[in-house]
Short mmCIF file of C-alpha atoms and ligand atoms in Angstrom, two decimals:
data_model
loop_
_atom_site.label_atom_id
_atom_site.label_comp_id
_atom_site.label_asym_id
_atom_site.label_seq_id
_atom_site.Cartn_x
_atom_site.Cartn_y
_atom_site.Cartn_z
CA UNK B 134 -12.05 -82.22 38.09
CA UNK B 135 -12.89 -84.82 41.48
CA UNK B 136 -16.37 -86.35 41.45
CA UNK B 137 -19.11 -84.49 43.11
CA UNK B 138 -20.04 -87.82 44.72
CA UNK B 139 -16.55 -90.48 45.69
CA UNK B 140 -13.91 -87.42 45.01
CA UNK B 141 -12.59 -89.79 42.30
CA UNK B 142 -10.92 -88.53 39.18
CA UNK B 143 -13.41 -87.14 36.94
CA UNK B 144 -12.48 -86.17 33.27
CA UNK B 145 -14.24 -82.53 31.23
CA UNK B 146 -15.16 -82.81 28.03
CA UNK B 147 -18.05 -80.88 26.69
CA UNK B 148 -17.99 -77.24 27.56
CA UNK B 149 -21.12 -74.59 26.58
CA UNK B 150 -19.05 -71.61 27.77
CA UNK B 151 -20.89 -69.00 29.34
CA UNK B 152 -24.82 -69.92 30.77
CA UNK B 153 -27.31 -67.94 32.44
CA UNK B 154 -29.79 -69.39 34.95
CA UNK B 155 -32.40 -71.55 32.81
CA UNK B 156 -35.70 -70.62 34.23
CA UNK B 157 -34.22 -67.05 35.06
CA UNK B 158 -36.45 -65.47 33.01
CA UNK B 159 -36.07 -61.57 33.25
CA UNK B 160 -37.33 -57.90 32.51
CA UNK B 161 -35.44 -56.04 30.84
CA UNK B 162 -34.48 -53.66 33.94
CA UNK B 163 -32.52 -56.93 35.28
CA UNK B 164 -30.17 -57.50 31.47
CA UNK B 165 -26.84 -55.44 33.36
CA UNK B 166 -27.53 -57.51 36.51
CA UNK B 167 -28.26 -60.93 34.72
CA UNK B 168 -26.15 -63.79 36.09
CA UNK B 169 -23.60 -66.23 34.89
CA UNK B 170 -22.12 -69.29 35.16
CA UNK B 171 -19.92 -71.50 32.32
CA UNK B 172 -21.32 -74.48 31.77
CA UNK B 173 -19.35 -77.51 31.53
CA UNK B 174 -20.06 -81.52 31.52
CA UNK B 175 -17.49 -84.04 33.40
CA UNK B 176 -17.84 -87.89 33.53
CA UNK B 177 -16.40 -90.03 36.50
CA UNK B 178 -15.69 -93.99 34.63
CA UNK B 179 -16.37 -95.03 38.23
CA UNK B 180 -19.40 -94.79 39.35
CA UNK B 181 -20.47 -93.74 35.24
CA UNK B 182 -21.89 -90.55 36.45
CA UNK B 183 -22.21 -87.99 33.59
CA UNK B 184 -22.34 -84.31 36.15
CA UNK B 185 -21.87 -80.48 35.48
CA UNK B 186 -18.51 -79.16 36.81
CA UNK B 187 -20.64 -76.44 39.09
CA UNK B 188 -23.70 -75.43 39.29
CA UNK B 189 -25.27 -71.56 40.65
CA UNK B 190 -26.13 -72.09 44.16
CA UNK B 191 -29.27 -73.82 44.68
CA UNK B 192 -31.18 -70.73 46.16
CA UNK B 193 -30.16 -68.65 43.14
CA UNK B 194 -32.16 -71.19 40.58
CA UNK B 195 -35.63 -72.37 43.25
CA UNK B 196 -36.00 -68.97 44.58
CA UNK B 197 -39.09 -67.38 45.20
CA UNK B 198 -39.92 -66.72 41.65
CA UNK B 199 -39.49 -69.97 39.79
CA UNK B 200 -41.05 -70.47 37.33
CA UNK B 201 -41.85 -74.21 36.53
CA UNK B 202 -45.14 -75.52 37.24
CA UNK B 203 -45.58 -79.06 36.67
CA UNK B 204 -49.32 -78.54 35.96
CA UNK B 205 -48.65 -76.82 32.43
CA UNK B 206 -48.43 -79.97 30.93
CA UNK B 207 -51.75 -81.96 30.73
CA UNK B 208 -49.93 -85.37 29.80
CA UNK B 209 -47.65 -84.80 32.95
CA UNK B 210 -50.88 -84.23 35.08
CA UNK B 211 -52.06 -88.06 33.38
CA UNK B 212 -48.73 -88.97 33.81
CA UNK B 213 -48.48 -88.84 37.41
CA UNK B 214 -51.65 -90.02 38.18
CA UNK B 215 -51.04 -93.64 36.17
CA UNK B 216 -47.62 -93.38 38.29
CA UNK B 217 -49.60 -92.79 41.13
CA UNK B 218 -52.26 -95.46 41.00
CA UNK B 219 -48.60 -97.94 39.98
CA UNK B 220 -47.39 -97.20 43.75
CA UNK B 221 -50.79 -97.61 45.23
CA UNK B 222 -51.29 -100.94 43.63
CA UNK B 223 -47.83 -101.96 44.95
CA UNK B 224 -47.02 -100.07 47.84
CA UNK B 225 -49.83 -99.34 49.73
CA UNK B 226 -50.14 -102.23 51.63
CA UNK B 227 -48.86 -100.99 55.06
CA UNK B 228 -51.60 -100.07 57.39
CA UNK B 229 -51.06 -95.85 57.80
CA UNK B 230 -49.19 -95.42 54.90
CA UNK B 231 -47.35 -92.48 54.51
CA UNK B 232 -45.19 -90.98 51.60
CA UNK B 233 -42.93 -88.30 50.69
CA UNK B 234 -42.52 -86.31 48.05
CA UNK B 235 -38.79 -84.32 47.21
CA UNK B 236 -39.87 -81.14 45.13
CA UNK B 237 -43.61 -81.52 45.25
CA UNK B 238 -43.96 -78.43 43.37
CA UNK B 239 -47.07 -77.41 42.43
CA UNK B 240 -48.68 -80.43 44.20
CA UNK B 241 -49.59 -82.25 40.70
CA UNK B 242 -48.33 -85.58 41.94
CA UNK B 243 -49.16 -85.21 45.60
CA UNK B 244 -53.12 -84.44 44.71
CA UNK B 245 -53.29 -88.22 43.76
CA UNK B 246 -52.56 -88.89 47.37
CA UNK B 247 -54.86 -86.27 49.40
CA UNK B 248 -56.51 -89.43 51.34
CA UNK B 249 -53.46 -90.09 52.46
CA UNK B 250 -50.34 -89.49 55.13
CA UNK B 251 -48.18 -87.35 52.48
CA UNK B 252 -46.06 -84.62 53.00
CA UNK B 253 -44.54 -82.65 50.02
CA UNK B 254 -40.93 -80.57 50.06
CA UNK B 255 -40.78 -78.08 48.11
CA UNK B 256 -38.30 -74.72 47.89
CA UNK B 257 -39.87 -72.89 45.28
CA UNK B 258 -42.72 -70.59 46.94
CA UNK B 259 -44.34 -70.03 44.24
CA UNK B 260 -45.35 -73.43 42.93
CA UNK B 261 -45.58 -74.07 46.88
CA UNK B 262 -48.29 -71.60 46.95
CA UNK B 263 -50.28 -73.69 44.29
CA UNK B 264 -49.95 -76.56 46.39
CA UNK B 265 -51.31 -74.86 49.64
CA UNK B 266 -54.55 -73.75 47.67
CA UNK B 267 -54.88 -77.34 46.51
CA UNK B 268 -54.72 -78.24 49.85
CA UNK B 269 -51.77 -80.62 49.32
CA UNK B 270 -49.46 -80.75 52.59
CA UNK B 271 -46.82 -78.73 51.40
CA UNK B 272 -43.74 -77.00 53.13
CA UNK B 273 -41.23 -74.41 52.21
CA UNK B 274 -38.04 -76.08 52.32
CA UNK B 275 -35.46 -77.62 50.67
CA UNK B 276 -35.14 -81.52 51.55
CA UNK B 277 -32.78 -81.50 53.60
CA UNK B 278 -31.40 -81.91 57.69
CA UNK B 279 -33.35 -79.31 58.66
CA UNK B 280 -36.48 -79.55 56.80
CA UNK B 281 -36.50 -83.51 58.09
CA UNK B 282 -36.21 -82.94 61.39
CA UNK B 283 -39.65 -82.67 62.72
CA UNK B 284 -40.11 -86.41 61.28
CA UNK B 285 -36.80 -88.43 62.69
CA UNK B 286 -37.69 -86.48 66.60
CA UNK B 287 -41.01 -88.13 66.24
CA UNK B 288 -39.33 -91.19 64.76
CA UNK B 289 -42.21 -90.92 61.21
CA UNK B 290 -41.15 -93.21 58.74
CA UNK B 291 -42.04 -93.08 55.27
CA UNK B 292 -43.54 -96.29 53.35
CA UNK B 293 -42.49 -94.47 50.09
CA UNK B 294 -40.14 -91.44 49.13
CA UNK B 295 -40.70 -89.82 45.59
CA UNK B 296 -39.30 -87.93 43.54
CA UNK B 297 -39.63 -86.36 40.01
CA UNK B 298 -37.56 -84.43 37.54
CA UNK B 299 -35.27 -83.31 41.27
CA UNK B 300 -32.92 -85.81 42.49
CA UNK B 301 -30.63 -85.06 39.28
CA UNK B 302 -30.98 -81.19 40.83
CA UNK B 303 -29.62 -81.78 44.37
CA UNK B 304 -25.79 -81.06 43.75
CA UNK B 305 -24.98 -83.26 47.60
CA UNK B 306 -26.17 -86.86 46.23
CA UNK B 307 -24.24 -88.35 49.80
CA UNK B 308 -26.54 -85.71 52.00
CA UNK B 309 -29.71 -86.12 50.13
CA UNK B 310 -29.18 -90.85 50.24
CA UNK B 311 -28.52 -90.07 54.45
CA UNK B 312 -30.87 -88.23 54.90
CA UNK B 313 -33.14 -90.60 52.48
CA UNK B 314 -31.91 -93.56 55.07
CA UNK B 315 -33.17 -91.35 58.02
CA UNK B 316 -36.81 -91.24 56.89
CA UNK B 317 -37.58 -94.76 55.15
CA UNK B 318 -39.06 -97.57 56.53
CA UNK B 319 -37.16 -100.47 56.21
CA UNK B 320 -39.13 -101.97 53.65
CA UNK B 321 -40.12 -98.90 52.05
CA UNK B 322 -39.22 -97.98 48.60
CA UNK B 323 -37.33 -94.95 47.53
CA UNK B 324 -38.71 -94.18 43.58
CA UNK B 325 -37.92 -91.39 41.82
CA UNK B 326 -37.82 -90.45 37.91
CA UNK B 327 -35.00 -88.63 35.94
CA UNK B 328 -33.69 -87.95 33.21
CA UNK B 329 -32.23 -90.53 31.13
CA UNK B 330 -28.80 -90.89 30.21
CA UNK B 331 -29.08 -93.19 26.69
CA UNK B 332 -32.56 -91.08 25.90
CA UNK B 333 -30.31 -87.84 25.82
CA UNK B 334 -27.77 -89.51 23.66
CA UNK B 335 -30.03 -91.11 21.39
CA UNK B 336 -31.32 -88.58 20.57
CA UNK B 337 -28.97 -85.73 20.61
CA UNK B 338 -30.90 -83.74 23.50
CA UNK B 339 -28.22 -81.27 24.49
CA UNK B 340 -31.02 -79.12 25.98
CA UNK B 341 -31.82 -81.30 29.13
CA UNK B 342 -28.21 -80.04 29.97
CA UNK B 343 -28.88 -76.72 31.72
CA UNK B 344 -27.89 -75.91 35.93
CA UNK B 345 -30.63 -77.31 37.67
CA UNK B 346 -29.45 -80.94 35.97
CA UNK B 347 -26.32 -81.55 37.61
CA UNK B 348 -26.44 -85.23 36.66
CA UNK B 349 -27.63 -87.09 33.96
CA UNK B 350 -28.13 -91.04 35.60
CA UNK B 351 -28.25 -93.62 34.11
CA UNK B 352 -29.18 -97.74 35.92
CA UNK B 353 -25.72 -98.53 36.05
CA UNK B 354 -24.55 -95.27 38.00
CA UNK B 355 -28.24 -94.85 40.07
CA UNK B 356 -26.58 -98.59 41.23
CA UNK B 357 -23.43 -97.57 41.90
CA UNK B 358 -24.12 -94.60 44.32
CA UNK B 359 -26.91 -96.49 45.69
CA UNK B 360 -24.65 -99.10 46.66
CA UNK B 361 -22.57 -97.00 48.76
CA UNK B 362 -25.08 -96.74 51.53
CA UNK B 363 -26.28 -100.04 51.19
CA UNK B 364 -29.18 -99.21 49.34
CA UNK B 365 -30.23 -101.71 46.34
CA UNK B 366 -31.44 -100.86 42.71
CA UNK B 367 -34.11 -103.33 41.72
CA UNK B 368 -36.05 -102.30 39.39
CA UNK B 369 -35.61 -99.70 36.25
CA UNK B 370 -38.22 -98.97 34.24
CA UNK B 371 -38.62 -96.82 31.12
CA UNK B 372 -40.68 -94.08 30.84
CA UNK B 373 -41.52 -91.45 27.58
CA UNK B 374 -41.56 -88.52 29.41
CA UNK B 375 -39.28 -85.95 29.06
CA UNK B 376 -37.79 -87.07 25.71
CA UNK B 377 -37.32 -90.27 27.79
CA UNK B 378 -36.82 -90.62 31.47
CA UNK B 379 -36.31 -93.60 33.46
CA UNK B 380 -38.02 -94.49 36.75
CA UNK B 381 -35.48 -95.68 39.65
CA UNK B 382 -37.12 -98.13 42.47
CA UNK B 383 -34.32 -98.82 45.44
CA UNK B 384 -34.94 -100.66 48.45
CA UNK B 385 -32.46 -101.78 50.98
CA UNK B 386 -33.42 -105.37 50.37
CA UNK B 387 -31.82 -106.85 46.62
CA UNK B 388 -34.50 -108.49 44.81
CA UNK B 389 -34.77 -111.68 43.58
CA UNK B 390 -36.16 -111.51 40.15
CA UNK B 391 -33.53 -108.48 38.06
CA UNK B 392 -34.20 -109.81 34.65
CA UNK B 393 -35.75 -106.42 33.40
CA UNK B 394 -33.03 -105.07 35.15
CA UNK B 395 -29.90 -107.05 33.37
CA UNK B 396 -31.60 -106.19 30.51
CA UNK B 397 -30.81 -102.44 31.38
CA UNK B 398 -27.88 -102.77 32.43
CA UNK B 399 -26.74 -105.18 29.83
CA UNK B 400 -27.79 -102.08 27.29
CA UNK B 401 -25.48 -99.64 28.76
CA UNK B 402 -23.17 -101.88 28.52
CA UNK B 403 -23.53 -102.12 25.34
CA UNK B 404 -23.98 -97.91 24.31
CA UNK B 405 -20.86 -97.45 26.36
CA UNK B 406 -23.02 -95.23 28.60
CA UNK B 407 -20.32 -96.66 31.80
CA UNK B 408 -17.45 -95.34 29.24
CA UNK B 409 -16.08 -91.51 28.25
CA UNK B 410 -15.81 -92.93 24.77
CA UNK B 411 -19.74 -92.55 24.47
CA UNK B 412 -19.27 -89.16 25.94
CA UNK B 413 -16.52 -87.71 22.63
CA UNK B 414 -18.99 -89.21 20.76
CA UNK B 415 -21.97 -87.49 22.31
CA UNK B 416 -20.25 -84.01 21.79
CA UNK B 417 -19.37 -84.69 18.72
CA UNK B 418 -22.75 -85.15 18.35
CA UNK B 419 -23.75 -81.74 19.76
CA UNK B 420 -21.10 -79.80 17.49
CA UNK B 421 -22.76 -80.79 14.57
CA UNK B 422 -25.97 -80.83 15.60
CA UNK B 423 -25.59 -76.73 16.26
CA UNK B 424 -24.04 -76.45 12.88
CA UNK B 425 -27.26 -78.35 11.29
CA UNK B 426 -29.64 -76.08 13.31
CA UNK B 427 -28.11 -72.87 13.16
CA UNK B 428 -27.69 -73.71 8.97
CA UNK B 429 -31.59 -74.40 9.20
CA UNK B 430 -32.11 -71.13 10.71
CA UNK B 431 -30.25 -68.87 8.39
CA UNK B 432 -30.90 -71.31 5.18
CA UNK B 433 -34.87 -70.05 6.24
CA UNK B 434 -33.68 -66.18 7.64
CA UNK B 435 -31.73 -65.88 3.88
CA UNK B 436 -34.90 -66.80 2.29
CA UNK B 437 -36.86 -63.79 3.64
CA UNK B 438 -38.96 -66.39 6.04
CA UNK B 439 -39.86 -65.54 9.19
CA UNK B 440 -39.43 -68.04 12.83
CA UNK B 441 -40.91 -67.83 16.69
CA UNK B 442 -40.76 -70.21 19.24
CA UNK B 443 -42.74 -72.49 21.10
CA UNK B 444 -42.49 -72.99 24.73
CA UNK B 445 -40.19 -70.89 26.76
CA UNK B 446 -38.80 -74.38 28.42
CA UNK B 447 -35.70 -74.57 30.36
CA UNK B 448 -33.66 -76.76 27.54
CA UNK B 449 -34.53 -73.23 25.59
CA UNK B 450 -31.61 -71.42 27.31
CA UNK B 451 -28.97 -74.14 26.77
CA UNK B 452 -29.51 -73.91 22.90
CA UNK B 453 -30.07 -70.29 22.26
CA UNK B 454 -27.14 -69.46 24.32
CA UNK B 455 -24.66 -72.23 22.94
CA UNK B 456 -25.45 -71.73 19.45
CA UNK B 457 -26.19 -67.97 20.00
CA UNK B 458 -30.12 -67.61 18.65
CA UNK B 459 -31.59 -64.32 19.67
CA UNK B 460 -34.28 -61.84 18.02
CA UNK B 461 -31.67 -61.73 14.67
CA UNK B 462 -33.57 -65.33 14.08
CA UNK B 463 -36.52 -65.52 16.63
CA UNK B 464 -38.74 -63.23 16.79
CA UNK B 465 -39.73 -63.77 20.00
CA UNK B 466 -40.77 -66.71 22.18
CA UNK B 467 -45.05 -67.83 23.23
CA UNK B 468 -45.85 -69.90 26.22
CA UNK B 469 -48.84 -70.08 28.55
CA UNK B 470 -47.08 -69.54 31.79
CA UNK B 471 -48.17 -66.19 33.70
CA UNK B 472 -44.91 -65.69 35.67
CA UNK B 473 -42.82 -65.63 31.61
CA UNK B 474 -45.31 -63.43 29.41
CA UNK B 475 -44.10 -59.89 29.43
CA UNK B 476 -40.59 -61.13 30.12
CA UNK B 477 -36.95 -62.11 28.39
CA UNK B 478 -35.55 -65.10 27.57
CA UNK B 479 -32.65 -66.00 30.19
CA UNK B 480 -29.10 -64.11 27.98
CA UNK B 481 -30.68 -63.60 24.62
CA UNK B 482 -33.15 -61.79 25.39
CA UNK B 483 -36.00 -62.59 23.25
CA UNK B 484 -39.49 -61.21 23.99
CA UNK B 485 -42.28 -64.12 25.89
CA UNK B 486 -45.97 -63.36 24.47
CA UNK B 487 -48.41 -65.11 25.17
CA UNK B 488 -50.22 -67.83 22.97
CA UNK B 489 -53.62 -64.95 21.81
CA UNK B 490 -49.57 -63.45 20.39
CA UNK B 491 -48.51 -66.62 19.02
CA UNK B 492 -52.23 -67.02 16.96
CA UNK B 493 -52.44 -63.37 16.16
CA UNK B 494 -49.22 -63.37 14.69
CA UNK B 495 -48.30 -66.69 13.57
CA UNK B 496 -44.88 -67.13 11.32
CA UNK B 497 -43.46 -69.31 8.82
CA UNK B 498 -41.67 -71.61 10.89
CA UNK B 499 -42.05 -72.59 14.59
CA UNK B 500 -39.33 -73.60 16.41
CA UNK B 501 -40.70 -76.27 18.79
CA UNK B 502 -38.58 -75.71 22.65
CA UNK B 503 -40.86 -78.29 24.17
CA UNK B 504 -40.11 -81.11 21.40
CA UNK B 505 -41.60 -83.57 24.64
CA UNK B 506 -44.32 -82.24 24.93
CA UNK B 507 -44.76 -83.00 21.27
CA UNK B 508 -47.64 -84.98 20.50
CA UNK B 509 -50.03 -82.51 23.70
CA UNK B 510 -48.80 -79.14 21.73
CA UNK B 511 -49.62 -80.47 17.92
CA UNK B 512 -53.34 -82.20 18.98
CA UNK B 513 -53.79 -78.31 20.34
CA UNK B 514 -51.97 -76.28 17.47
CA UNK B 515 -53.89 -78.17 14.08
CA UNK B 516 -54.29 -74.20 12.76
CA UNK B 517 -50.58 -73.43 12.21
CA UNK B 518 -50.62 -74.46 8.67
CA UNK B 519 -46.50 -73.08 8.35
CA UNK B 520 -43.45 -75.76 9.35
CA UNK B 521 -42.04 -76.77 12.94
CA UNK B 522 -38.28 -77.36 13.67
CA UNK B 523 -36.36 -78.49 15.68
CA UNK B 524 -32.72 -79.35 17.31
CA UNK B 525 -34.05 -83.00 17.92
CA UNK B 526 -36.32 -84.88 15.37
CA UNK B 527 -40.16 -84.23 15.58
P1 TYD C 625 -41.17 -78.69 29.59
O1 TYD C 625 -40.29 -79.47 28.79
O2 TYD C 625 -42.03 -79.59 30.53
O3 TYD C 625 -39.89 -78.12 30.94
P2 TYD C 625 -38.64 -77.65 30.58
O4 TYD C 625 -38.85 -76.22 31.32
O5 TYD C 625 -38.09 -78.47 32.32
O6 TYD C 625 -37.81 -77.61 29.94
O7 TYD C 625 -41.89 -77.56 29.40
C1 TYD C 625 -42.55 -76.53 30.38
C2 TYD C 625 -42.53 -74.84 29.34
O8 TYD C 625 -43.47 -75.32 28.01
C3 TYD C 625 -43.12 -74.45 30.35
O9 TYD C 625 -43.33 -72.68 30.07
C4 TYD C 625 -44.93 -74.01 29.98
C5 TYD C 625 -44.86 -74.52 28.27
N1 TYD C 625 -45.57 -75.20 27.78
C6 TYD C 625 -46.45 -74.23 26.54
O10 TYD C 625 -46.42 -73.17 26.59
N2 TYD C 625 -47.53 -74.79 26.19
C7 TYD C 625 -47.66 -76.58 26.28
O11 TYD C 625 -48.52 -76.64 25.71
C8 TYD C 625 -46.81 -77.38 26.81
C9 TYD C 625 -47.14 -78.50 27.00
C10 TYD C 625 -45.62 -76.36 28.12
#
């Protein structure tokens, strides 16, 4: 396979097989026409870049019924408030400050910038509509040449362009960077947070790999990708969100003080995040993890135990389909999202139930699919007296 960014050779090292759309929760009548693609992963050592071989067309993933709402986690709402405050403290010095968010979802982040000139670009109609209700200046579009035309023509340049858990969704990174360049002020910053390759390796959280996550970035890969366009990674700040993410800060000019960045590069070199060896080790860890969780589930069932799932995350689609876990093991998955309730999980077709159902039908074991929201969930589910399980350490 050729790297999506520089076309150099990219070794495929991991194949999860046939996968449905991770957020494609569906009705029974749609089972027969469900869409599948092959989920396999390659690594380009030249750019240190972990990437999917192929992905469904973005319009198949980010459609009018997209069911992921950023505001579904109270912790994430707080996180974005803090993130916004950090931007205000560091980057709002210019008069007529302007900010644009790529993939602004339901407006959770931009809600903190209502008093500033702000633009949210959001291709999924469902979440965009909520942003409009929240009085966010949201545009129901993909971040591309067409959606930016107006700003380019009127010479509107932004001080900050931001994206959270969305930059890795964009297949054509070359085009993305070129577009950012067109609308970013000369001294502007491009800031984004994405799940971190190093954290995924450490936790063996291979459920971070699904159709939307076309890339799994590291500081090394981001630095190399952006250098191709004369942009510089000036800082990288680890975040605990989504099980371990990284905030990347990109500018046209290099920074004087790169101490923090040097430490991160050293960590990545030490962990061989730039080498195919770490990928091969990860592959083997995924296989062991699969065996371990299946052994655990089978043993619970053999002893007559019952299991349900908690949170119908997009991540769970990879686990359930790769490990072949269906209603033979898990009776239902509960979730707070109204668009998911009453439907079935992609591929394995486990029913999705509401939280009342969970509270009235508690099982002996609960598989926590939103392990990244563990604290928030444990704090509110104190009535559950059974055992929580997951493929990652809880
Ligand atoms: P998350 O791990 O943020 O997302 P992803 O889909 O990207 O893997 O999980 C979001 C889902 O978890 C969403 O469907 C709502 C659900 N959820 C609950 O049901 N209860 C909760 O307390 C939380 C925090 C999330």
